[in-house]
């Protein structure tokens, strides 16, 4: 078979629009999450608990730890707390 007898590359195919609507699935997922949390879940209390945990995490730091903490805050890795310094 000579090169003249071989078929050329296939013709390009026009793109086909493809879309999937996941909004119904997302609503179902949220319903399951809220059901799993239960009726006694208090989002404000959960946020307060998280803040208290962060305050404990960054409390009582040594000088070196404080320096690293301040460096991470200034680099934007950690959020500033208590005026930019970890709690003593």
PDB file of C-alpha atoms in Angstrom:
ATOM      1  CA  UNK A   1       0.000   0.000   0.000  1.00  0.00           C
ATOM      2  CA  UNK A   2       1.547   3.283  -1.056  1.00  0.00           C
ATOM      3  CA  UNK A   3       1.272   6.498   0.936  1.00  0.00           C
ATOM      4  CA  UNK A   4      -1.197   7.815  -1.672  1.00  0.00           C
ATOM      5  CA  UNK A   5      -3.565   4.901  -0.948  1.00  0.00           C
ATOM      6  CA  UNK A   6      -3.621   5.390   2.829  1.00  0.00           C
ATOM      7  CA  UNK A   7      -6.522   7.345   4.296  1.00  0.00           C
ATOM      8  CA  UNK A   8      -5.617  10.671   5.874  1.00  0.00           C
ATOM      9  CA  UNK A   9      -6.178  11.601   9.480  1.00  0.00           C
ATOM     10  CA  UNK A  10      -9.789  11.577  10.602  1.00  0.00           C
ATOM     11  CA  UNK A  11     -11.712  14.800  10.229  1.00  0.00           C
ATOM     12  CA  UNK A  12     -11.910  16.837  13.445  1.00  0.00           C
ATOM     13  CA  UNK A  13     -15.079  16.315  15.422  1.00  0.00           C
ATOM     14  CA  UNK A  14     -16.950  19.368  16.656  1.00  0.00           C
ATOM     15  CA  UNK A  15     -17.008  19.695  20.457  1.00  0.00           C
ATOM     16  CA  UNK A  16     -20.165  18.510  22.155  1.00  0.00           C
ATOM     17  CA  UNK A  17     -21.549  20.479  25.081  1.00  0.00           C
ATOM     18  CA  UNK A  18     -21.782  18.323  28.182  1.00  0.00           C
ATOM     19  CA  UNK A  19     -23.284  19.492  31.455  1.00  0.00           C
ATOM     20  CA  UNK A  20     -24.315  17.709  34.627  1.00  0.00           C
ATOM     21  CA  UNK A  21     -26.606  19.408  37.118  1.00  0.00           C
ATOM     22  CA  UNK A  22     -25.601  18.266  40.599  1.00  0.00           C
ATOM     23  CA  UNK A  23     -27.870  20.648  42.509  1.00  0.00           C
ATOM     24  CA  UNK A  24     -30.362  17.914  43.457  1.00  0.00           C
ATOM     25  CA  UNK A  25     -27.510  15.724  44.699  1.00  0.00           C
ATOM     26  CA  UNK A  26     -26.052  18.649  46.664  1.00  0.00           C
ATOM     27  CA  UNK A  27     -29.404  19.280  48.376  1.00  0.00           C
ATOM     28  CA  UNK A  28     -29.612  15.592  49.288  1.00  0.00           C
ATOM     29  CA  UNK A  29     -26.043  15.685  50.648  1.00  0.00           C
ATOM     30  CA  UNK A  30     -26.846  18.729  52.791  1.00  0.00           C
ATOM     31  CA  UNK A  31     -29.987  17.039  54.086  1.00  0.00           C
ATOM     32  CA  UNK A  32     -27.946  14.005  55.140  1.00  0.00           C
ATOM     33  CA  UNK A  33     -25.328  16.190  56.846  1.00  0.00           C
ATOM     34  CA  UNK A  34     -27.960  18.112  58.817  1.00  0.00           C
ATOM     35  CA  UNK A  35     -29.674  14.848  59.747  1.00  0.00           C
ATOM     36  CA  UNK A  36     -26.372  13.396  60.980  1.00  0.00           C
ATOM     37  CA  UNK A  37     -25.687  16.500  63.085  1.00  0.00           C
ATOM     38  CA  UNK A  38     -29.005  16.079  64.835  1.00  0.00           C
ATOM     39  CA  UNK A  39     -31.374  18.580  66.383  1.00  0.00           C
ATOM     40  CA  UNK A  40     -29.099  19.325  69.345  1.00  0.00           C
ATOM     41  CA  UNK A  41     -26.291  20.740  67.212  1.00  0.00           C
ATOM     42  CA  UNK A  42     -25.548  24.365  68.057  1.00  0.00           C
ATOM     43  CA  UNK A  43     -23.382  26.008  65.370  1.00  0.00           C
ATOM     44  CA  UNK A  44     -22.582  29.032  67.584  1.00  0.00           C
ATOM     45  CA  UNK A  45     -21.373  26.739  70.379  1.00  0.00           C
ATOM     46  CA  UNK A  46     -19.308  24.753  67.868  1.00  0.00           C
ATOM     47  CA  UNK A  47     -17.603  27.958  66.668  1.00  0.00           C
ATOM     48  CA  UNK A  48     -16.949  29.075  70.244  1.00  0.00           C
ATOM     49  CA  UNK A  49     -15.420  25.672  70.971  1.00  0.00           C
ATOM     50  CA  UNK A  50     -13.161  25.974  67.931  1.00  0.00           C
ATOM     51  CA  UNK A  51     -11.996  29.423  69.008  1.00  0.00           C
ATOM     52  CA  UNK A  52     -11.284  28.156  72.534  1.00  0.00           C
ATOM     53  CA  UNK A  53      -9.306  25.240  71.084  1.00  0.00           C
ATOM     54  CA  UNK A  54      -7.218  27.607  68.934  1.00  0.00           C
ATOM     55  CA  UNK A  55      -6.548  29.839  71.922  1.00  0.00           C
ATOM     56  CA  UNK A  56      -5.326  26.808  73.880  1.00  0.00           C
ATOM     57  CA  UNK A  57      -3.276  25.589  70.945  1.00  0.00           C
ATOM     58  CA  UNK A  58      -1.364  28.854  70.725  1.00  0.00           C
ATOM     59  CA  UNK A  59      -1.095  29.578  74.468  1.00  0.00           C
ATOM     60  CA  UNK A  60       2.016  29.306  76.606  1.00  0.00           C
ATOM     61  CA  UNK A  61       4.447  29.359  73.687  1.00  0.00           C
ATOM     62  CA  UNK A  62       8.184  29.532  74.283  1.00  0.00           C
ATOM     63  CA  UNK A  63      10.126  32.446  72.784  1.00  0.00           C
ATOM     64  CA  UNK A  64      11.111  30.328  69.758  1.00  0.00           C
ATOM     65  CA  UNK A  65       7.552  29.067  69.271  1.00  0.00           C
ATOM     66  CA  UNK A  66       6.228  32.634  69.551  1.00  0.00           C
ATOM     67  CA  UNK A  67       8.753  33.794  66.957  1.00  0.00           C
ATOM     68  CA  UNK A  68       7.658  31.034  64.575  1.00  0.00           C
ATOM     69  CA  UNK A  69       3.996  31.806  65.265  1.00  0.00           C
ATOM     70  CA  UNK A  70       4.557  35.504  64.502  1.00  0.00           C
ATOM     71  CA  UNK A  71       6.432  34.558  61.321  1.00  0.00           C
ATOM     72  CA  UNK A  72       3.564  32.321  60.155  1.00  0.00           C
ATOM     73  CA  UNK A  73       1.018  35.048  60.904  1.00  0.00           C
ATOM     74  CA  UNK A  74       3.015  37.650  58.975  1.00  0.00           C
ATOM     75  CA  UNK A  75       3.318  35.217  56.038  1.00  0.00           C
ATOM     76  CA  UNK A  76      -0.460  34.772  56.050  1.00  0.00           C
ATOM     77  CA  UNK A  77      -0.270  31.061  56.903  1.00  0.00           C
ATOM     78  CA  UNK A  78      -2.069  31.514  60.239  1.00  0.00           C
ATOM     79  CA  UNK A  79      -4.742  34.083  61.108  1.00  0.00           C
ATOM     80  CA  UNK A  80      -3.773  36.812  63.563  1.00  0.00           C
ATOM     81  CA  UNK A  81      -5.210  36.269  67.025  1.00  0.00           C
ATOM     82  CA  UNK A  82      -5.040  38.521  70.062  1.00  0.00           C
ATOM     83  CA  UNK A  83      -3.436  41.447  68.280  1.00  0.00           C
ATOM     84  CA  UNK A  84      -1.127  39.224  66.259  1.00  0.00           C
ATOM     85  CA  UNK A  85       0.438  37.427  69.230  1.00  0.00           C
ATOM     86  CA  UNK A  86      -0.443  34.067  70.679  1.00  0.00           C
ATOM     87  CA  UNK A  87      -2.079  34.121  74.097  1.00  0.00           C
ATOM     88  CA  UNK A  88       0.339  33.945  77.003  1.00  0.00           C
TER      89      UNK A  88
END
